[in-house]
Short mmCIF file of C-alpha atoms in Angstrom, two decimals:
data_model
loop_
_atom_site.label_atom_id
_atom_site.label_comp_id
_atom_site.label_asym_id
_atom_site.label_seq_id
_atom_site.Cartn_x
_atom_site.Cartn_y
_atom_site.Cartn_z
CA UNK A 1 80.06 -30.80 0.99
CA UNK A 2 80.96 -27.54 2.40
CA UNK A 3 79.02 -25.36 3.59
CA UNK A 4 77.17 -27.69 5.89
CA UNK A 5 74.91 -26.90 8.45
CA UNK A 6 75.67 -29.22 11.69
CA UNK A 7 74.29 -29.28 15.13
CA UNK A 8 74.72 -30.97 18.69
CA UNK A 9 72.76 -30.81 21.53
CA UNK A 10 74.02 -31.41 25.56
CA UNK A 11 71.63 -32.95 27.95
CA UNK A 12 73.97 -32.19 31.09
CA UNK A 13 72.91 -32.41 34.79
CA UNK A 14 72.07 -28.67 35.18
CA UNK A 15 70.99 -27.33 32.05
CA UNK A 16 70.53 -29.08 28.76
CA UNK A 17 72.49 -26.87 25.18
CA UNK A 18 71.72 -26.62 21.73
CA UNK A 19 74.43 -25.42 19.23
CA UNK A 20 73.71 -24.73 15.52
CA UNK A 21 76.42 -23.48 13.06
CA UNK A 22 77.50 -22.99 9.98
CA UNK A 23 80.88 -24.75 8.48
CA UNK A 24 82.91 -23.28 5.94
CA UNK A 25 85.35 -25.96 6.48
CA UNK A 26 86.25 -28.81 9.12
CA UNK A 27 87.74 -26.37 11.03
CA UNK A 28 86.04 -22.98 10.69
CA UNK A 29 82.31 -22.63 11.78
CA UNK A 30 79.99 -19.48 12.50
CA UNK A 31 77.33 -19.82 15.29
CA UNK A 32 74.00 -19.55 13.76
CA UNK A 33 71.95 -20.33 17.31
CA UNK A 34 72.41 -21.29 20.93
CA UNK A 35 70.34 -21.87 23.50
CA UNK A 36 70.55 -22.92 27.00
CA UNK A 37 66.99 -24.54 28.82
CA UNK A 38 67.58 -24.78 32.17
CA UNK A 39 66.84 -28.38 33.28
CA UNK A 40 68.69 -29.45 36.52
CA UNK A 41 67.96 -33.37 35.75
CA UNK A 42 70.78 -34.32 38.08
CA UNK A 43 69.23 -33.64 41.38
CA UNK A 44 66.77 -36.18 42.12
CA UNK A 45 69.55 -38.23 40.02
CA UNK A 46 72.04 -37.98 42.76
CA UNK A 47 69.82 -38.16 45.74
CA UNK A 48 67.37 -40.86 44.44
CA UNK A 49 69.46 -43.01 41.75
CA UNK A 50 66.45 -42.04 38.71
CA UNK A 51 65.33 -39.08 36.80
CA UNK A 52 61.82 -37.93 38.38
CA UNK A 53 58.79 -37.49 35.69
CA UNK A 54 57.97 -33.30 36.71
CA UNK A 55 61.64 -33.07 35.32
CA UNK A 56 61.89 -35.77 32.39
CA UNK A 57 58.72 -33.66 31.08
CA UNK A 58 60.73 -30.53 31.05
CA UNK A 59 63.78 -32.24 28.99
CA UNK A 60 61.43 -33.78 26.93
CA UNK A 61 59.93 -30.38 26.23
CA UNK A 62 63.08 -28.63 25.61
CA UNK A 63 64.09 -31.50 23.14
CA UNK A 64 61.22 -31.41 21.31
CA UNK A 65 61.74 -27.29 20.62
CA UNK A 66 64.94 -28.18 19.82
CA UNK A 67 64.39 -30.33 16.98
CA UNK A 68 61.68 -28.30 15.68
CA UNK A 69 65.07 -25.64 15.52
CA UNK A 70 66.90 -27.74 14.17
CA UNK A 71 64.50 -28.47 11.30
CA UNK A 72 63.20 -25.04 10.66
CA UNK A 73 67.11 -23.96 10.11
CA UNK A 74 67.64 -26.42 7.85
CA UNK A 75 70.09 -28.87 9.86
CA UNK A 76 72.33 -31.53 7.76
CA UNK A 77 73.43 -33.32 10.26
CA UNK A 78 73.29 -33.04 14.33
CA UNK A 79 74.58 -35.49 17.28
CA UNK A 80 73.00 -35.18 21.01
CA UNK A 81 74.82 -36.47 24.15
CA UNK A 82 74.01 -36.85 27.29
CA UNK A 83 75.99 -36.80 30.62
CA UNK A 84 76.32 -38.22 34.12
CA UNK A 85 72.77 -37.62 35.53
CA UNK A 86 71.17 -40.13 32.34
CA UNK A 87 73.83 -42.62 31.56
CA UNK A 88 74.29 -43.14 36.27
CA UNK A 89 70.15 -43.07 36.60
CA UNK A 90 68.13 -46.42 36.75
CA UNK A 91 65.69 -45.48 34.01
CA UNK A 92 68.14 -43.15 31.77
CA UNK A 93 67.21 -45.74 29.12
CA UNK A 94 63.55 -45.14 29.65
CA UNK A 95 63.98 -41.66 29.31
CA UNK A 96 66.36 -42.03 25.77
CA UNK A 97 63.62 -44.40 24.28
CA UNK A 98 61.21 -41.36 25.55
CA UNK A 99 62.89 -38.79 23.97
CA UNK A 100 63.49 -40.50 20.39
CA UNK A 101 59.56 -41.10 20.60
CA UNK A 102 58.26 -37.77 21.72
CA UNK A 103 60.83 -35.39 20.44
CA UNK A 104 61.83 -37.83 17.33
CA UNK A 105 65.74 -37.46 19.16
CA UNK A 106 68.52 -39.52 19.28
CA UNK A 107 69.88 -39.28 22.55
CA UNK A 108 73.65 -40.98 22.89
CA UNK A 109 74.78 -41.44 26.49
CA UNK A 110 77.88 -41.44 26.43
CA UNK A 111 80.92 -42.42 29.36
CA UNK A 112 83.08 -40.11 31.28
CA UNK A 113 86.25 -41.06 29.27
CA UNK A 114 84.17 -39.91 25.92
CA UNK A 115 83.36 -36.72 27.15
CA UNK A 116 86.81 -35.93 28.28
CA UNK A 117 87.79 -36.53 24.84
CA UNK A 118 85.20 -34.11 22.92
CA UNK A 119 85.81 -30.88 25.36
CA UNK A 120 89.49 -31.93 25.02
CA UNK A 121 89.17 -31.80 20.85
CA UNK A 122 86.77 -28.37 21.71
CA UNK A 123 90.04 -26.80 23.98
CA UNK A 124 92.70 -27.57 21.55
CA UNK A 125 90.52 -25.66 18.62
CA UNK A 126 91.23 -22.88 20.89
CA UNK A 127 94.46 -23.37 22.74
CA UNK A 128 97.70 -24.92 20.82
CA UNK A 129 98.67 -27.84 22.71
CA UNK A 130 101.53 -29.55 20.24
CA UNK A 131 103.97 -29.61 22.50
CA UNK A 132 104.67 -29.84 26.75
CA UNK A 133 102.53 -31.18 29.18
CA UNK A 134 98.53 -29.60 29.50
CA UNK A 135 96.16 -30.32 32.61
CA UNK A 136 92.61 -29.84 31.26
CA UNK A 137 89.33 -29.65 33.52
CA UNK A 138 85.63 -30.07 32.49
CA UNK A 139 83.62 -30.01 35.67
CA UNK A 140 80.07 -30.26 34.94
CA UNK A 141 76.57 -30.70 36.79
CA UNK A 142 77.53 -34.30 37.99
CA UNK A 143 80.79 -34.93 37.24
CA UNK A 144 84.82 -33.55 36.58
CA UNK A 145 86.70 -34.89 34.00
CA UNK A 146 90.37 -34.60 34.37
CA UNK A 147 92.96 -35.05 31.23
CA UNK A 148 96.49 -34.51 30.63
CA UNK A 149 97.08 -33.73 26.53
CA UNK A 150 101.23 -34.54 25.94
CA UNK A 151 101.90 -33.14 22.45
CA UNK A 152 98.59 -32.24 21.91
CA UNK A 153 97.88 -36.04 22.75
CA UNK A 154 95.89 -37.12 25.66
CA UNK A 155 97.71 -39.79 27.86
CA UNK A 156 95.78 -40.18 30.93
CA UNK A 157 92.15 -39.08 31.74
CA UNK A 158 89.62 -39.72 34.68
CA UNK A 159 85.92 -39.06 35.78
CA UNK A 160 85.21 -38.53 38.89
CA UNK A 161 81.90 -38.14 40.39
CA UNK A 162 82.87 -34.55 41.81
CA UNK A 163 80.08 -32.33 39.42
CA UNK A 164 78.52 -28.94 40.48
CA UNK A 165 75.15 -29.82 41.44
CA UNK A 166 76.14 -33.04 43.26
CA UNK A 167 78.74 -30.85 45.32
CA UNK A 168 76.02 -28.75 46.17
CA UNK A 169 74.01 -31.46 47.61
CA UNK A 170 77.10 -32.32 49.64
CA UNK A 171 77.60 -28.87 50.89
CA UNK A 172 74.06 -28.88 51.69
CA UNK A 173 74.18 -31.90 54.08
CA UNK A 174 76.73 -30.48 55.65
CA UNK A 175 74.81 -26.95 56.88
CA UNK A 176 76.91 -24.66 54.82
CA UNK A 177 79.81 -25.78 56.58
CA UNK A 178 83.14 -24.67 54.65
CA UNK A 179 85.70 -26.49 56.52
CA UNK A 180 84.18 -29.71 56.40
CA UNK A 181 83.16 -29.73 52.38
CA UNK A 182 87.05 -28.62 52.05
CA UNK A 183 87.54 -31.80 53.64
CA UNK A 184 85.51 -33.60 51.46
CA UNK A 185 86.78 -31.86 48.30
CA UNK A 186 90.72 -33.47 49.69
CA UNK A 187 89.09 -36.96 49.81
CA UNK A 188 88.19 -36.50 46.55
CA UNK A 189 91.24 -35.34 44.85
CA UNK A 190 93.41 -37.75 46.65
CA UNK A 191 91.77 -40.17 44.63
CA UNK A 192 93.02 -39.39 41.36
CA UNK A 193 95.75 -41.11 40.26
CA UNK A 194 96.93 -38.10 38.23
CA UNK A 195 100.75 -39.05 36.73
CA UNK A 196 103.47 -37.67 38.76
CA UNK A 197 104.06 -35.20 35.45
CA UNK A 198 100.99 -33.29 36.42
CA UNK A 199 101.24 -33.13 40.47
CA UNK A 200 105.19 -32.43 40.21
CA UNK A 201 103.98 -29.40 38.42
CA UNK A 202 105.84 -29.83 35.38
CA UNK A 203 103.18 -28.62 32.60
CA UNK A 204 103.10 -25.76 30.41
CA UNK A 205 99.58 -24.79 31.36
CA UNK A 206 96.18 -25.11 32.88
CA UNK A 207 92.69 -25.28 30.99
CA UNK A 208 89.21 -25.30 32.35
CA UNK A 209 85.65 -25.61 30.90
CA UNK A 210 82.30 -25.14 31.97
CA UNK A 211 79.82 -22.59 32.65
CA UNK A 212 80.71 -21.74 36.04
CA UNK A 213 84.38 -21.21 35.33
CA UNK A 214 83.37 -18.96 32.45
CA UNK A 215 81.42 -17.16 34.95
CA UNK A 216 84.39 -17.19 37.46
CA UNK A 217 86.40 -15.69 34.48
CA UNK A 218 83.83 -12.51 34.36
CA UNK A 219 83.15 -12.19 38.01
CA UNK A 220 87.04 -11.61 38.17
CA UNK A 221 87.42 -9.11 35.01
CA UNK A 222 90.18 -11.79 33.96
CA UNK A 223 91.60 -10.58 30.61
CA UNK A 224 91.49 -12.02 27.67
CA UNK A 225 94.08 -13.13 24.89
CA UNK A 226 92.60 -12.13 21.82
CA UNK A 227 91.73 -15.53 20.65
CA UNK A 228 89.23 -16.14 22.79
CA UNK A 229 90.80 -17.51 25.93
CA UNK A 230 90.14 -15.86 29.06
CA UNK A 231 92.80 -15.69 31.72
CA UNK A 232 92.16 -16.55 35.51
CA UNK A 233 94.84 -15.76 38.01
CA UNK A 234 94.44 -18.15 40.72
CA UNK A 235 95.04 -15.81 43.63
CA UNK A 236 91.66 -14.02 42.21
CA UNK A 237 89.64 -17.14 41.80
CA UNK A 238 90.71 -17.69 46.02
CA UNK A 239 89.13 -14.00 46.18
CA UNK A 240 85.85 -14.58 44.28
CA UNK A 241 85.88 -18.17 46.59
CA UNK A 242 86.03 -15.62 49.62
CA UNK A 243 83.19 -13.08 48.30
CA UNK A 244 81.00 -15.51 47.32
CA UNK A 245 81.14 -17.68 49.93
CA UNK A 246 79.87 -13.96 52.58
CA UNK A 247 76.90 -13.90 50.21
CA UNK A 248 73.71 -16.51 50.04
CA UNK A 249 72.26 -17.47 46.93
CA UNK A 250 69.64 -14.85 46.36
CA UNK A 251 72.57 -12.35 46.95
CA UNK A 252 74.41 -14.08 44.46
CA UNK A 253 71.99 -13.49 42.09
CA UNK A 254 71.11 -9.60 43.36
CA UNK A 255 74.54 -8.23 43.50
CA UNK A 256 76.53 -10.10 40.82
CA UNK A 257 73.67 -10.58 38.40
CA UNK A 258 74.05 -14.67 38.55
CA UNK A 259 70.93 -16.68 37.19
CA UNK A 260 69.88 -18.43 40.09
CA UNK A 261 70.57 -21.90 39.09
CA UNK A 262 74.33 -20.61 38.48
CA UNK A 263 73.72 -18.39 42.13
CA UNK A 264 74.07 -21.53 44.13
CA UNK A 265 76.29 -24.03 42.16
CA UNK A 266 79.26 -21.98 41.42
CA UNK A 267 80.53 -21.69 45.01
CA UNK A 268 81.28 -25.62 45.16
CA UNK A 269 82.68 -25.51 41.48
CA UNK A 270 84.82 -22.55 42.26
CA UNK A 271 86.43 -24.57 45.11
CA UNK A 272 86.90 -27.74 43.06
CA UNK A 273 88.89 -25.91 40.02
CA UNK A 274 90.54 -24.02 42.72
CA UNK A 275 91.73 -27.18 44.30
CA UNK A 276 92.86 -28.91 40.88
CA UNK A 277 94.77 -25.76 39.87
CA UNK A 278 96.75 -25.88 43.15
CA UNK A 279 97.27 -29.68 43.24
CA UNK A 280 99.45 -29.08 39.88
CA UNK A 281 100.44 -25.84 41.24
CA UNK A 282 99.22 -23.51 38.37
CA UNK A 283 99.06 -19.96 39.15
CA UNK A 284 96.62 -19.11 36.27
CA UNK A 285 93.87 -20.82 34.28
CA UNK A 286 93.29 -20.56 30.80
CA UNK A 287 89.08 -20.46 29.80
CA UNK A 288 88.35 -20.94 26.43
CA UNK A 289 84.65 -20.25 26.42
CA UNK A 290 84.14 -23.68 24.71
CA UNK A 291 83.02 -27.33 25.98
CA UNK A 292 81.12 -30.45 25.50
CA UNK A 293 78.79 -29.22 22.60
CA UNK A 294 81.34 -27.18 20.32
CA UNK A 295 83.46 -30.46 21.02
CA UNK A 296 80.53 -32.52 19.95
CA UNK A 297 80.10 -30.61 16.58
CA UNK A 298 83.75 -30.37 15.47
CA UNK A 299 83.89 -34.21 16.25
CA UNK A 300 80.74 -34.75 13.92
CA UNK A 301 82.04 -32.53 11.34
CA UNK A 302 85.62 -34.06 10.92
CA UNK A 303 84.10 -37.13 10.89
CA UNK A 304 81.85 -36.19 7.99
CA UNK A 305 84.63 -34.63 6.48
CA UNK A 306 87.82 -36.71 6.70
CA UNK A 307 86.67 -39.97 7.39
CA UNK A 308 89.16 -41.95 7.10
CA UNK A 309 91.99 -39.08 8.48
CA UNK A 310 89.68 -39.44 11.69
CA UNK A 311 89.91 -43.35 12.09
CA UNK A 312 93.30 -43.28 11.83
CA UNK A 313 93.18 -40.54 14.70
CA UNK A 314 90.92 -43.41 16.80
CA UNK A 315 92.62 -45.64 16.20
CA UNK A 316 96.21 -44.05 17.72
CA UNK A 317 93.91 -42.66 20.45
CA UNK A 318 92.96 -46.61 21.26
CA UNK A 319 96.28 -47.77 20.71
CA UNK A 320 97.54 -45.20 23.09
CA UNK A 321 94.42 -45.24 25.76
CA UNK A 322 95.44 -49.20 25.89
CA UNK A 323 98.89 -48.69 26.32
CA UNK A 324 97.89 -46.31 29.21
CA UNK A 325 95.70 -48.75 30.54
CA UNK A 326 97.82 -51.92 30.65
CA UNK A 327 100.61 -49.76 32.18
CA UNK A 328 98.28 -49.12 34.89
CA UNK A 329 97.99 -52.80 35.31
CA UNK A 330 102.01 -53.90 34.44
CA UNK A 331 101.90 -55.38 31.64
CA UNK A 332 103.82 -56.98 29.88
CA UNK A 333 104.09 -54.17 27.34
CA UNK A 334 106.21 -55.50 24.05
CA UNK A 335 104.59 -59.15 23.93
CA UNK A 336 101.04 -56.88 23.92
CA UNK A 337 102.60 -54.51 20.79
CA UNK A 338 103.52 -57.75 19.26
CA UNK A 339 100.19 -59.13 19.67
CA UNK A 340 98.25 -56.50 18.51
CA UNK A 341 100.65 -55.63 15.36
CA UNK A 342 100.06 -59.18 14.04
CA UNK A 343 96.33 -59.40 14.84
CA UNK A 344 96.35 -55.80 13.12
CA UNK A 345 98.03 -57.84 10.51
CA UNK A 346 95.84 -60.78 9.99
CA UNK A 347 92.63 -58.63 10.24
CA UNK A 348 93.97 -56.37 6.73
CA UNK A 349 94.55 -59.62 5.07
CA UNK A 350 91.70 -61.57 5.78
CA UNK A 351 89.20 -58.36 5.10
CA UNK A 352 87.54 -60.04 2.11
CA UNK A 353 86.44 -63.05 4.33
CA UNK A 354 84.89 -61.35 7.21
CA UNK A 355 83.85 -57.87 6.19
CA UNK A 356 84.31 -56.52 9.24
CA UNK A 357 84.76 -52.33 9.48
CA UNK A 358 87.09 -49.65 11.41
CA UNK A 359 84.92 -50.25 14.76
CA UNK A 360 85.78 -53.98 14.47
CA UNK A 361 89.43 -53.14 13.86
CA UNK A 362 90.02 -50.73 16.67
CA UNK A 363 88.12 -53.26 19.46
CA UNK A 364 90.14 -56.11 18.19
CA UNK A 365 93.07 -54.18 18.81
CA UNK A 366 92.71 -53.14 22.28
CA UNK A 367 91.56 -56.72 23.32
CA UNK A 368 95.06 -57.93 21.50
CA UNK A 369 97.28 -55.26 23.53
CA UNK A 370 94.81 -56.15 26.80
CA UNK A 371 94.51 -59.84 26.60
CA UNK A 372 96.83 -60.29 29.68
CA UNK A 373 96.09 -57.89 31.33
CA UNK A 374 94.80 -60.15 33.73
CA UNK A 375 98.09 -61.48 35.18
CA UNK A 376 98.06 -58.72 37.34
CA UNK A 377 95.43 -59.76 39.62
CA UNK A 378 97.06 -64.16 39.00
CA UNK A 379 98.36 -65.66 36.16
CA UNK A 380 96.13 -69.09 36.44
CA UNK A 381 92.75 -68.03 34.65
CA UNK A 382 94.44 -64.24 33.75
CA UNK A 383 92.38 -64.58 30.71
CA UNK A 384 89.01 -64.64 32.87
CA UNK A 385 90.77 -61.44 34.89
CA UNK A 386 91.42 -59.63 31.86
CA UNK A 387 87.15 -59.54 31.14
CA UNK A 388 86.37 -57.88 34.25
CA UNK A 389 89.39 -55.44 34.53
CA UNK A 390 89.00 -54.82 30.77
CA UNK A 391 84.94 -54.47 31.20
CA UNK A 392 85.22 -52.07 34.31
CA UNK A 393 87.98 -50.18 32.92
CA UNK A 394 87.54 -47.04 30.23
CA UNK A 395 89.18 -45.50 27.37
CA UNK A 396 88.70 -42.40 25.37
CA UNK A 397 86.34 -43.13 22.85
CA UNK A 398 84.96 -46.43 23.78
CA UNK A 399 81.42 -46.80 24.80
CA UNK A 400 80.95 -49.28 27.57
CA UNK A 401 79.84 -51.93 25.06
CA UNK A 402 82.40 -51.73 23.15
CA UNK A 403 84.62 -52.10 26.34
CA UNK A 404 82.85 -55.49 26.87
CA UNK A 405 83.22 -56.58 23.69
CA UNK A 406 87.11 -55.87 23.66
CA UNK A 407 86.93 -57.43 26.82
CA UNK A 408 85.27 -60.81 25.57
CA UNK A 409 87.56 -60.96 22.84
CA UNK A 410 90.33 -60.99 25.61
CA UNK A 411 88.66 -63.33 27.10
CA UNK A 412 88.42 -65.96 24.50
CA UNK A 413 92.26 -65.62 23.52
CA UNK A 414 92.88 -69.00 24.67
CA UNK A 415 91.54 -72.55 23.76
CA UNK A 416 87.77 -72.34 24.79
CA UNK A 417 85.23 -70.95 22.32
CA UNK A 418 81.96 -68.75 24.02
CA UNK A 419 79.78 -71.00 25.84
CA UNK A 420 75.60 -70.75 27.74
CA UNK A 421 77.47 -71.62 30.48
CA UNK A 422 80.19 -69.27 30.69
CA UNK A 423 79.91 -66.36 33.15
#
């Protein structure tokens, strides 16, 4: 199998990536080609609610040079993603079915929760995480994506719609006015339930990703390991917060060499992972110099590889992301375990009959440690609660249809069998 040639693109809210390399094993890859196009396909997206056509045409042009890279180096296999600006705009499906036409793509929205997941597999290829507690931080174009990895394990993870280029919109409204986006930027982060591990401070380190804290890293000469991983004091990102925010874009881009769609984004992301790294009261951050699409490749790549090793892995990361969720919700946890271990059970046994895969296996078990969940909200019709909070809720991993589905199976855990009438 090995070498193999693997690729994955990012469609992100301010620029869209392609990453080609070479793996000698599951693990150990050589970039053969990356490239970074520009497209800022989050801003009508957060002012409007849809992608505008002057911009889908760019994307759709990048894409289609893309592929013909990705054919003309020989690609085995490749995976593309794409971020908050397609999967929150009205016609992000219009756009997908556009792009697997015109630039013979297919384009994989995928949810908040997901995308935590894949820079969080990227970070720890980097940064050991086996043991203590880790705070990690992806903020991209249009949104952040906040984890906490326990024993190289993540246990609790939110998106929130706090990206770069829809901060800059914000600060924008508001005239350029500091004190009142700082305000903003506290609403914001007191509305993450973060778990009291993280804002007591008791974690052995901090982790960010994304292109403007990689730029943060070199704007403040922060040194680096010798693995890779550049390190931020905090006191010096407050000091590139202060410079930058005396200059204007175009002197952005003039006296620190910034491109100028980095020139006038990085001031509101430089506040944000400021304000996360005090919240949990880190004095330095830790940049990798890896995100979204190196997490997107390894992912493919161990899942070519060890196939089986890596649905084992999904499945604990289910077990564990419903576990998380019920707690949320007080359940009751060992009558859930129970549940699930003897569904888990009768699924193995009864394979022959129904045929049904890995996918099948993992949804069935989050509806069986979910199913009553609903009791939370009132235990008369709890089953009907557990299909909305299940639906509406996320977990690493899970696309939203596979939510619904888990959800649905929750649902129907009593007498009644799916009905046209049923809402």
């Amino acid at each position: 199998m090995f070498p193999l040639r693997a690729a994955s693109i990012d469609v992100g809210s301010n620029a869209i990536r392609l990453l080609v390399a070479e793996f000698l094993t599951p693990d150990a890859y050589k970039t053969i080609e990356e490239e970074r196009v520009p497209v800022r396909l989050g801003h009508e997206v957060f002012l409007s609610g849809q992608l505008d056509a002057k911009t889908m045409d760019a994307a759709v042009g990048a894409l289609r040079a893309f592929r013909n890279r990705i054919q003309a180096l020989e690609v085995h296999r490749y995976r593309a993603v794409a971020t908050s600006a397609v999967r929150e705009s009205r016609n992000g499906r219009d756009f997908v079915e556009r792009v697997q036409r015109e630039a013979d793509i297919h384009l994989e929205p995928i949810t908040g929760s997901e995308e935590a997941r894949l820079v969080n597999a990227a970070v720890r290829s980097r940064i050991p995480m086996e043991s203590d507690a880790w705070v990690l931080v992806d903020l991209g174009g249009g949104s952040v994506e906040v984890s906490l990895v326990e024993d190289g394990e993540s246990v609790w993870s939110e998106s929130h719609t706090m990206g770069s280029v829809r901060l800059l919109e914000e600060l924008q409204e508001s005239g350029g006015d500091l004190k009142r986006f700082e305000r903003l930027l506290t609403e914001y982060t007191n509305t993450l339930r973060m778990p009291k591990t993280a804002r007591r401070g008791e974690i052995a380190g901090f982790a960010a990703t994304g292109g403007n804290i990689e730029t943060l890293a070199r704007l403040g000469n922060a040194p680096s390991r010798g693995d890779g991983v550049s390190v931020l004091e905090t006191a010096e990102l407050r000091r590139k917060i202060k410079l930058l925010a005396s200059l204007s874009p175009r002197q952005r881009t003039q006296k620190l060499g910034l491109r100028p769609d980095r020139a006038d984004v990085i001031l509101p992301a430089a506040m944000v992972y400021e304000r996360l790294a005090s919240l949990v009261g880190a004095k330095e951050i830790l940049v990798p110099h890896v995100g979204l699409k190196e997490g997107v490749l390894l992912d493919l790549v161990e899942d070519l590889a060890t196939h089986q090793a890596h649905e084992d892995r999904k499945e604990q990361e289910a077990f564990t992301g419903a576990l998380t969720l019920g707690r949320r919700y007080q359940f009751d946890e060992p009558h859930a375990v129970h549940v699930a271990h003897l569904a888990a059970s009768l699924f193995e046994q009864l394979e022959e009959l129904h045929q049904l895969g890995e996918e099948d296996h993992r949804i069935l078990t989050v509806a069986a440690l979910l199913h009553d969940m609903g009791a939370f909200v009132s235990h008369s019709k709890h089953h009907k609660h557990s299909l909305y909070l299940i639906s509406e809720s996320e977990i690493p991993g899970f696309s939203p249809a596979e939510m619904l589905l888990a959800a649905n199976v929750a649902r129907y855990h009593r007498k009644a069998h799916p009905a046209p009438q049923h809402d």
